[in-house]
């Protein structure tokens, strides 16, 4: 709190001292839009990374066949239309007259080359698993391609709305892969201009962009590790947009006359996920009544009001209203400490149970404080809760290795595709990459596999509803609320936050 107060004081002082000169020296519309995030990109090659901060920059340079807007609605991108030829074949008609920033023409060969490159194990693209069902890409003619999938996959266009950036094959053939790492070349609304490592990436508007030249001519992505420093620069006007603002910094933004606080819809959910890896039957968490009791013991609204400053929404299961297939009528667990105590007694734990939680501090907005609040509420029903604060990387490694020492871990999961079954597929499906529910529940797993292969949207919604109902019954986690998707913006900047967190500046404009 002292750091935040100091930031506010400094910003107020700068505003008072410099308001006259700022008003005279600064143009009403800044020369360049400056966006600040915590870290720099590691590569300009979109087939080498899936990290959010890198995707934020690369999504302005490269494009996908299908474009998504801020409501996650699909629109034509580099493909003007698409259709299912048969259950395992999709045909995409491509946009004509598009050129890469180096002048190279975009065509079906570029699409085939890009997908074969990103799915080649030698490329080591971290996102390849998301497109694992793509079996082949075939060129039909210069502006038509067909995707063959291993099994019916009606959701392919939705996945291509986030992954599948197209790169220039001739540029790579002539200059090698390393050239794309240092100097990215796409078809997008902004061209790469300059990269000063660990400091900034500068972009310039693509005047020849098929969608029309962006309204803002220059965009600079700066890497500023300190949250307080990002806030201070926003409040003093040298930065115009910061993302993922933590709750403790909401107030200075709300008080500022130069910047504004802008919350967006969230595809992220906070959980305390139970450690159920081969759990012995005599352990309390092996009894689902105990797992349910811990859920009834948590007052989510109280934590939202106190720790999260009122930003966020309680979730009943693992999804939000933004995700396709999420049945938000399933309420999940209400706050009912009497019911929690009764379930603990029924399970044979009238004297309470011990429960340890590992959490990070600063990896997610409010992470440590949320976990402490959960532990405090668990203690009120007789759960002897203990919190261990762990370094982010250590936590991830121990979870992925299924070697977590604690009974639960506080974490955030984000679904970048806007589908209700993505988070449980990663976090609760027994073979999910982060699942601690092992060997899990065979019926739940079977439903998860059905959702992944549902042949139409109605079937997918029905399966998802059944998965949610079983999730509440089995309670493999304490579902909390949506993680905040909050931005600090210059008062004259107009831009709508996206649930998928991407910072697509083609959508931005000055008042």
Coordinates of C-alpha atoms in Angstrom, one line a residue:
X1 CA 0.0 0.0 0.0
X2 CA 2.9 2.4 0.7
X3 CA 4.2 1.9 -2.9
X4 CA 0.8 2.6 -4.3
X5 CA 0.4 5.7 -2.1
X6 CA 3.8 6.9 -3.3
X7 CA 2.8 6.4 -6.9
X8 CA -0.4 8.4 -6.4
X9 CA 1.5 11.2 -4.6
X10 CA 4.1 11.4 -7.3
X11 CA 1.5 11.4 -10.1
X12 CA -0.6 14.1 -8.3
X13 CA 2.5 16.2 -7.8
X14 CA 3.5 15.9 -11.5
X15 CA 0.0 16.7 -12.5
X16 CA 0.0 19.9 -10.3
X17 CA 3.5 21.0 -11.3
X18 CA 3.2 20.1 -15.0
X19 CA -0.4 20.6 -15.8
X20 CA 0.1 23.9 -17.5
X21 CA 3.1 22.9 -19.6
X22 CA 1.6 19.5 -20.3
X23 CA -1.5 21.1 -21.7
X24 CA 0.6 23.4 -23.9
X25 CA 3.5 21.1 -25.0
X26 CA 1.6 17.9 -25.5
X27 CA -0.5 17.6 -28.6
X28 CA -4.2 16.7 -28.0
X29 CA -3.5 13.5 -30.0
X30 CA -0.2 11.9 -29.1
X31 CA 2.2 11.2 -31.9
X32 CA 2.3 7.5 -31.0
X33 CA 0.1 5.3 -28.9
X34 CA 2.3 3.8 -26.2
X35 CA 1.2 0.5 -24.7
X36 CA 3.0 -0.8 -21.6
X37 CA 3.1 -4.4 -20.4
X38 CA 5.3 -6.3 -17.9
X39 CA 7.8 -8.0 -20.2
X40 CA 9.3 -7.7 -23.7
X41 CA 8.6 -10.2 -26.5
X42 CA 11.1 -13.0 -26.9
X43 CA 10.6 -13.5 -30.6
X44 CA 9.0 -12.1 -33.7
X45 CA 8.2 -15.5 -35.0
X46 CA 4.6 -16.4 -34.2
X47 CA 5.3 -20.1 -34.5
X48 CA 7.7 -20.0 -31.6
X49 CA 5.5 -18.7 -28.8
X50 CA 2.1 -18.6 -27.3
X51 CA 2.9 -16.2 -24.5
X52 CA 0.3 -13.5 -24.0
X53 CA 2.6 -10.5 -24.0
X54 CA 4.2 -11.7 -27.3
X55 CA 0.8 -12.5 -28.9
X56 CA -0.3 -8.9 -27.9
X57 CA 2.4 -7.5 -30.2
X58 CA 2.3 -10.2 -33.0
X59 CA -1.5 -10.0 -33.4
X60 CA -1.0 -6.5 -34.8
X61 CA 1.6 -7.8 -37.4
X62 CA 0.3 -11.2 -38.4
X63 CA -3.2 -12.4 -39.2
X64 CA -5.2 -15.6 -39.1
X65 CA -7.7 -17.0 -41.6
X66 CA -10.6 -16.2 -39.2
X67 CA -10.8 -12.9 -37.3
X68 CA -12.6 -12.5 -33.9
X69 CA -13.9 -9.2 -32.6
X70 CA -14.1 -8.0 -29.0
X71 CA -17.2 -10.1 -28.5
X72 CA -15.4 -13.2 -29.9
X73 CA -17.8 -13.2 -32.9
X74 CA -16.1 -14.8 -35.9
X75 CA -15.5 -12.7 -39.0
X76 CA -13.7 -13.2 -42.3
X77 CA -9.9 -12.6 -41.9
X78 CA -7.5 -13.8 -44.5
X79 CA -10.3 -16.2 -45.5
X80 CA -13.4 -14.6 -46.9
X81 CA -15.6 -17.7 -46.3
X82 CA -15.4 -21.3 -45.0
X83 CA -17.6 -24.4 -45.2
X84 CA -17.6 -28.0 -44.1
X85 CA -17.3 -30.2 -47.2
X86 CA -17.8 -33.3 -45.2
X87 CA -17.4 -34.1 -41.4
X88 CA -13.6 -34.2 -41.6
X89 CA -13.0 -31.6 -44.4
X90 CA -13.2 -27.8 -44.2
X91 CA -12.7 -25.6 -47.2
X92 CA -11.5 -22.0 -46.9
X93 CA -11.8 -19.4 -49.7
X94 CA -8.9 -16.9 -49.3
X95 CA -8.9 -13.1 -49.7
X96 CA -7.3 -12.0 -52.9
X97 CA -5.0 -9.0 -53.5
X98 CA -3.3 -9.3 -50.0
X99 CA 0.4 -8.9 -49.7
X100 CA 2.9 -9.5 -46.9
X101 CA 4.7 -6.4 -45.6
X102 CA 7.7 -7.3 -47.8
X103 CA 5.6 -7.3 -50.9
X104 CA 5.3 -11.1 -51.2
X105 CA 1.8 -12.2 -52.3
X106 CA -0.5 -14.0 -49.9
X107 CA -2.0 -17.2 -51.4
X108 CA -3.0 -20.8 -50.7
X109 CA 0.7 -21.9 -50.7
X110 CA 1.4 -19.5 -47.9
X111 CA -1.4 -21.0 -45.8
X112 CA -0.2 -24.6 -46.5
X113 CA 3.4 -23.7 -45.7
X114 CA 2.4 -21.9 -42.5
X115 CA 0.3 -24.7 -41.0
X116 CA 2.8 -27.4 -42.0
X117 CA 5.5 -25.3 -40.3
X118 CA 3.6 -24.7 -37.1
X119 CA 2.5 -28.3 -36.8
X120 CA 6.0 -29.7 -37.6
X121 CA 7.4 -31.1 -34.3
X122 CA 10.8 -29.6 -35.3
X123 CA 9.3 -26.1 -35.1
X124 CA 8.4 -26.7 -31.4
X125 CA 5.4 -24.4 -31.5
X126 CA 3.9 -24.5 -28.0
X127 CA 0.3 -24.1 -29.4
X128 CA 0.5 -27.2 -31.7
X129 CA -1.5 -29.3 -29.3
X130 CA -4.5 -27.0 -29.8
X131 CA -4.6 -27.8 -33.5
X132 CA -3.6 -31.5 -33.1
X133 CA -6.7 -32.7 -35.0
X134 CA -5.5 -31.0 -38.2
X135 CA -4.3 -33.9 -40.4
X136 CA -3.3 -32.1 -43.6
X137 CA -3.8 -28.8 -45.5
X138 CA -4.3 -29.2 -49.3
X139 CA -4.1 -26.5 -52.0
X140 CA -7.2 -26.6 -54.2
X141 CA -6.2 -23.5 -56.2
X142 CA -4.4 -20.2 -55.6
X143 CA -7.1 -19.0 -53.2
X144 CA -8.7 -22.1 -51.9
X145 CA -7.4 -24.5 -49.3
X146 CA -8.9 -27.6 -47.6
X147 CA -8.2 -28.8 -44.1
X148 CA -8.5 -32.5 -43.3
X149 CA -9.0 -33.4 -39.7
X150 CA -8.5 -36.7 -37.9
X151 CA -12.1 -36.8 -36.8
X152 CA -15.1 -34.5 -37.2
X153 CA -14.1 -31.1 -35.8
X154 CA -16.9 -28.5 -36.2
X155 CA -15.0 -26.1 -33.9
X156 CA -12.0 -25.7 -36.2
X157 CA -13.0 -22.1 -37.4
X158 CA -13.2 -21.0 -33.8
X159 CA -9.8 -22.3 -33.0
X160 CA -8.4 -20.6 -36.1
X161 CA -9.8 -17.3 -34.8
X162 CA -7.0 -17.3 -32.2
X163 CA -4.2 -19.6 -33.5
X164 CA -2.8 -20.1 -37.0
X165 CA -0.9 -16.9 -37.9
X166 CA 0.3 -16.9 -41.6
X167 CA 3.9 -16.2 -42.4
X168 CA 5.6 -15.4 -45.8
X169 CA 7.2 -18.6 -47.2
X170 CA 9.6 -16.8 -49.7
X171 CA 10.9 -14.5 -47.0
X172 CA 11.8 -17.5 -44.8
X173 CA 13.3 -19.4 -47.7
X174 CA 15.6 -16.5 -48.6
X175 CA 16.5 -15.3 -45.1
X176 CA 16.1 -18.3 -42.8
X177 CA 14.0 -18.7 -39.6
X178 CA 16.2 -16.4 -37.6
X179 CA 15.2 -13.4 -39.8
X180 CA 11.5 -13.8 -38.7
X181 CA 12.6 -13.9 -35.1
X182 CA 14.4 -10.5 -35.4
X183 CA 12.2 -8.8 -38.1
X184 CA 8.6 -10.1 -38.2
X185 CA 6.8 -9.9 -41.6
X186 CA 3.0 -10.5 -41.7
X187 CA 0.0 -9.2 -43.6
X188 CA -1.6 -7.4 -40.6
X189 CA -2.6 -3.8 -40.0
X190 CA 0.8 -2.8 -38.6
X191 CA 4.3 -3.3 -40.0
X192 CA 7.3 -4.0 -37.8
X193 CA 9.5 -0.9 -37.5
X194 CA 12.1 -1.4 -34.7
X195 CA 12.8 -3.6 -31.7
X196 CA 15.0 -2.5 -28.8
X197 CA 15.3 -5.6 -26.7
X198 CA 14.0 -5.4 -23.2
X199 CA 12.7 -1.9 -23.9
X200 CA 10.2 -1.5 -26.8
X201 CA 8.8 -2.8 -30.1
X202 CA 7.7 0.0 -32.6
X203 CA 5.1 -0.6 -35.2
X204 CA 3.8 1.6 -38.1
X205 CA 0.4 1.5 -39.7
X206 CA 0.2 -0.6 -42.9
X207 CA -1.2 1.9 -45.5
X208 CA -1.9 -1.0 -47.9
X209 CA -3.9 -3.0 -45.3
X210 CA -6.9 -4.8 -46.9
X211 CA -9.1 -3.7 -44.1
X212 CA -8.1 0.0 -44.4
X213 CA -5.3 1.9 -42.8
X214 CA -5.5 1.9 -38.9
X215 CA -6.6 5.2 -37.4
X216 CA -3.5 5.4 -35.2
X217 CA -0.3 5.7 -37.2
X218 CA 2.3 4.5 -34.7
X219 CA 2.1 2.1 -31.8
X220 CA 4.9 1.4 -29.4
X221 CA 4.9 -1.6 -27.0
X222 CA 7.1 -0.8 -24.1
X223 CA 8.3 -3.4 -21.5
X224 CA 8.0 -1.9 -18.0
X225 CA 8.3 -4.7 -15.4
X226 CA 7.0 -2.7 -12.4
X227 CA 3.2 -2.4 -12.0
X228 CA 3.6 0.8 -10.1
X229 CA 6.0 2.3 -12.8
X230 CA 3.5 1.4 -15.5
X231 CA 0.7 3.1 -13.5
X232 CA 2.9 6.2 -12.8
X233 CA 3.7 6.6 -16.5
X234 CA 0.1 6.3 -17.4
X235 CA -0.9 8.9 -14.8
X236 CA 1.7 11.3 -16.1
X237 CA 0.9 10.8 -19.8
X238 CA 4.0 9.1 -21.2
X239 CA 2.1 5.8 -21.5
X240 CA -1.5 5.5 -22.8
X241 CA -2.6 1.9 -22.2
X242 CA -1.7 -0.6 -19.5
X243 CA -3.2 -4.1 -19.2
X244 CA -4.1 -6.5 -16.4
X245 CA -4.2 -3.8 -13.7
X246 CA -4.2 -5.4 -10.2
X247 CA -6.9 -4.5 -7.7
X248 CA -4.6 -2.4 -5.5
X249 CA -4.1 0.0 -8.4
X250 CA -7.7 0.5 -9.2
X251 CA -8.2 3.5 -6.9
X252 CA -5.4 5.7 -8.3
X253 CA -6.9 5.3 -11.7
X254 CA -10.4 6.1 -10.5
X255 CA -9.0 9.3 -8.9
X256 CA -7.1 10.4 -12.0
X257 CA -8.3 13.0 -14.4
X258 CA -5.9 12.0 -17.0
X259 CA -6.5 8.3 -17.2
X260 CA -9.5 6.0 -16.8
X261 CA -10.2 2.5 -15.4
X262 CA -11.7 0.2 -18.1
X263 CA -12.9 -3.3 -17.1
X264 CA -13.5 -5.9 -19.8
X265 CA -15.3 -9.3 -20.0
X266 CA -13.2 -12.2 -18.7
X267 CA -12.3 -15.6 -20.0
X268 CA -10.3 -16.3 -16.9
X269 CA -11.4 -18.0 -13.7
X270 CA -9.8 -18.2 -10.3
X271 CA -9.8 -21.6 -8.5
X272 CA -8.4 -23.4 -5.5
X273 CA -7.9 -26.8 -7.1
X274 CA -7.6 -29.8 -4.9
X275 CA -4.6 -32.1 -5.0
X276 CA -6.4 -35.4 -5.8
X277 CA -3.4 -37.3 -7.4
X278 CA -3.8 -40.9 -6.3
X279 CA -5.3 -39.7 -3.0
X280 CA -5.7 -42.4 -0.3
X281 CA -9.2 -43.2 0.7
X282 CA -8.6 -42.3 4.3
X283 CA -7.7 -38.7 3.4
X284 CA -10.4 -36.1 4.0
X285 CA -10.3 -34.8 0.4
X286 CA -11.1 -38.3 -0.9
X287 CA -14.6 -37.8 0.5
X288 CA -16.6 -35.5 -1.8
X289 CA -18.6 -34.3 1.1
X290 CA -15.4 -32.6 2.4
X291 CA -14.7 -31.2 -1.0
X292 CA -18.3 -29.8 -1.1
X293 CA -18.0 -28.5 2.5
X294 CA -15.0 -26.4 1.6
X295 CA -17.0 -24.9 -1.3
X296 CA -19.9 -24.0 1.0
X297 CA -17.5 -22.4 3.5
X298 CA -16.3 -19.7 1.1
X299 CA -18.1 -16.3 0.8
X300 CA -17.1 -15.4 -2.7
X301 CA -19.0 -12.1 -2.8
X302 CA -17.2 -10.9 0.4
X303 CA -13.9 -11.6 -1.2
X304 CA -14.9 -9.8 -4.5
X305 CA -16.0 -6.8 -2.5
X306 CA -12.9 -6.6 -0.2
X307 CA -9.9 -7.9 -2.2
X308 CA -11.1 -7.4 -5.7
X309 CA -12.7 -3.9 -5.2
X310 CA -16.0 -5.2 -6.7
X311 CA -14.5 -6.2 -10.0
X312 CA -15.4 -9.7 -11.1
X313 CA -18.3 -12.1 -11.1
X314 CA -18.9 -15.3 -9.1
X315 CA -18.8 -18.5 -11.2
X316 CA -20.8 -21.6 -10.5
X317 CA -18.4 -24.0 -12.1
X318 CA -15.4 -23.4 -14.5
X319 CA -16.8 -21.1 -17.2
X320 CA -18.2 -17.6 -17.7
X321 CA -21.0 -16.2 -19.7
X322 CA -18.6 -15.3 -22.5
X323 CA -17.7 -18.9 -23.2
X324 CA -19.8 -20.8 -25.8
X325 CA -21.7 -23.6 -24.1
X326 CA -21.5 -22.3 -20.5
X327 CA -24.8 -22.8 -18.6
X328 CA -24.7 -19.9 -16.1
X329 CA -28.0 -21.0 -14.6
X330 CA -26.0 -23.7 -12.7
X331 CA -25.4 -21.7 -9.6
X332 CA -22.7 -24.0 -8.0
X333 CA -22.2 -23.5 -4.3
X334 CA -23.7 -20.6 -2.3
X335 CA -22.2 -19.4 0.9
X336 CA -23.6 -21.6 3.6
X337 CA -21.2 -22.2 6.6
X338 CA -23.9 -24.2 8.4
X339 CA -24.1 -26.6 5.5
X340 CA -20.3 -26.8 5.4
X341 CA -20.1 -27.8 9.1
X342 CA -22.9 -30.4 8.6
X343 CA -21.1 -32.0 5.7
X344 CA -17.9 -32.2 7.6
X345 CA -19.8 -33.9 10.5
X346 CA -21.4 -36.3 8.1
X347 CA -18.0 -37.2 6.7
X348 CA -16.7 -37.9 10.2
X349 CA -14.7 -34.7 10.6
X350 CA -16.7 -32.9 13.3
X351 CA -13.4 -31.7 14.8
X352 CA -12.4 -30.2 11.4
X353 CA -9.7 -31.0 9.0
X354 CA -6.2 -29.7 8.1
X355 CA -5.9 -28.1 4.6
X356 CA -2.9 -26.4 3.0
X357 CA -2.9 -24.2 0.0
X358 CA 0.0 -23.0 -2.2
X359 CA -0.3 -19.7 -3.8
X360 CA 1.8 -17.1 -5.7
X361 CA 2.3 -13.5 -4.9
X362 CA 2.0 -11.1 -7.8
X363 CA 1.6 -13.7 -10.6
X364 CA -2.1 -13.0 -10.8
X365 CA -4.1 -10.0 -9.7
X366 CA -4.8 -10.4 -5.9
X367 CA -3.5 -14.0 -5.8
X368 CA -2.0 -13.9 -2.3
X369 CA -4.7 -11.8 -0.7
X370 CA -7.5 -14.0 -2.2
X371 CA -5.9 -17.1 -0.9
X372 CA -5.5 -15.7 2.6
X373 CA -9.1 -14.6 2.5
X374 CA -10.2 -18.1 1.5
X375 CA -8.1 -19.7 4.3
X376 CA -9.7 -17.3 6.8
X377 CA -13.2 -18.3 5.8
X378 CA -12.4 -22.0 5.9
X379 CA -11.1 -21.5 9.4
X380 CA -14.6 -20.3 10.4
X381 CA -16.1 -23.7 9.8
X382 CA -13.3 -25.6 11.5
X383 CA -10.9 -26.1 8.7
X384 CA -7.3 -25.6 9.9
X385 CA -6.1 -23.9 6.7
X386 CA -2.5 -23.0 6.1
X387 CA -1.2 -20.9 3.2
X388 CA 2.3 -21.3 1.6
X389 CA 3.4 -18.5 -0.8
X390 CA 5.5 -20.1 -3.6
X391 CA 7.4 -18.7 -6.5
X392 CA 5.4 -18.9 -9.7
X393 CA 7.8 -21.1 -11.6
X394 CA 8.3 -23.5 -8.7
X395 CA 4.5 -23.8 -8.4
X396 CA 4.0 -24.6 -12.1
X397 CA 6.8 -27.2 -12.1
X398 CA 5.5 -29.0 -9.1
X399 CA 1.9 -29.1 -10.4
X400 CA 2.9 -30.3 -13.8
X401 CA 5.1 -33.0 -12.3
X402 CA 2.2 -34.0 -10.0
X403 CA 4.5 -33.5 -7.0
X404 CA 2.5 -30.8 -5.2
X405 CA 3.0 -31.1 -1.4
X406 CA -0.1 -29.0 -0.5
X407 CA -3.7 -30.1 -0.5
X408 CA -4.7 -27.4 -3.0
X409 CA -3.3 -24.7 -5.3
X410 CA -4.6 -21.2 -6.0
X411 CA -4.4 -20.5 -9.7
X412 CA -6.1 -18.9 -12.7
X413 CA -7.1 -20.6 -15.9
X414 CA -7.9 -18.8 -19.1
X415 CA -9.8 -20.1 -22.1
X416 CA -8.5 -18.2 -25.1
X417 CA -10.9 -20.0 -27.5
X418 CA -14.2 -19.0 -25.9
X419 CA -15.4 -22.5 -25.3
X420 CA -16.8 -23.8 -22.0
X421 CA -15.0 -27.1 -22.1
X422 CA -11.4 -25.7 -22.6
X423 CA -10.6 -25.0 -19.0
X424 CA -11.8 -28.4 -17.6
X425 CA -10.1 -30.1 -20.4
X426 CA -6.8 -28.7 -19.2
X427 CA -7.4 -28.6 -15.5
X428 CA -9.8 -31.4 -14.6
X429 CA -9.8 -34.0 -17.3
X430 CA -7.6 -36.8 -15.9
X431 CA -5.2 -36.6 -18.8
X432 CA -5.2 -32.8 -18.9
X433 CA -1.8 -31.1 -18.8
X434 CA -2.5 -29.5 -15.5
X435 CA -4.9 -31.9 -14.0
X436 CA -4.5 -33.0 -10.3
X437 CA -7.6 -35.1 -10.5
X438 CA -6.0 -38.4 -11.2
X439 CA -7.1 -41.1 -11.9
X440 CA -10.2 -38.9 -11.8
X441 CA -13.7 -39.8 -12.6
X442 CA -14.2 -42.0 -15.8
X443 CA -17.7 -40.7 -16.5
X444 CA -16.4 -37.1 -16.3
X445 CA -13.6 -38.0 -18.6
X446 CA -16.0 -39.6 -21.1
X447 CA -18.1 -36.4 -21.1
X448 CA -15.0 -34.3 -21.7
X449 CA -14.1 -36.4 -24.7
X450 CA -17.6 -36.1 -26.0
X451 CA -17.5 -32.3 -25.8
X452 CA -14.3 -32.2 -27.7
X453 CA -15.8 -34.2 -30.6
X454 CA -19.4 -32.9 -30.5
X455 CA -20.6 -32.7 -34.1
X456 CA -22.8 -29.7 -33.7
X457 CA -23.3 -26.7 -31.3
X458 CA -26.5 -28.1 -29.7
X459 CA -24.8 -31.3 -28.8
X460 CA -21.8 -29.5 -27.4
X461 CA -24.0 -27.3 -25.2
X462 CA -25.8 -30.3 -23.9
X463 CA -22.6 -32.2 -23.1
X464 CA -21.2 -29.1 -21.5
X465 CA -24.2 -28.7 -19.2
X466 CA -23.8 -32.3 -18.0
X467 CA -20.1 -31.7 -17.4
X468 CA -20.9 -28.7 -15.3
X469 CA -23.5 -30.6 -13.3
X470 CA -21.0 -33.4 -12.6
X471 CA -18.3 -30.9 -11.7
X472 CA -20.6 -29.4 -9.0
X473 CA -21.4 -32.9 -7.6
X474 CA -17.8 -34.1 -7.6
X475 CA -16.3 -30.7 -6.5
X476 CA -12.7 -31.3 -7.6
X477 CA -12.0 -27.6 -6.8
X478 CA -13.3 -24.5 -5.1
X479 CA -14.5 -22.3 -8.0
X480 CA -14.2 -18.7 -7.1
X481 CA -14.9 -15.9 -9.6
X482 CA -13.7 -14.4 -12.8
X483 CA -10.2 -13.0 -12.8
X484 CA -10.2 -9.3 -13.5
X485 CA -9.5 -8.1 -17.1
X486 CA -8.9 -4.5 -16.2
X487 CA -7.1 -1.8 -18.2
X488 CA -5.8 1.7 -17.5
X489 CA -6.2 4.0 -20.4
X490 CA -5.6 7.6 -21.4
X491 CA -8.8 9.5 -21.1
X492 CA -8.9 10.3 -24.8
X493 CA -8.2 6.7 -26.0
X494 CA -11.1 4.7 -27.3
X495 CA -10.6 0.9 -27.3
X496 CA -12.7 -2.0 -26.2
X497 CA -10.9 -4.7 -24.0
X498 CA -11.1 -8.2 -25.4
X499 CA -11.9 -11.3 -23.3
X500 CA -9.0 -13.1 -25.0
X501 CA -6.6 -10.4 -23.6
X502 CA -5.1 -9.5 -27.0
X503 CA -4.1 -5.9 -27.5
X504 CA -5.3 -5.4 -31.1
X505 CA -4.6 -1.7 -31.8
X506 CA -6.3 -1.7 -35.2
X507 CA -9.4 -1.3 -33.1
X508 CA -8.1 1.8 -31.2
X509 CA -8.7 5.5 -31.9
X510 CA -8.3 8.8 -30.3
X511 CA -11.3 11.0 -29.4

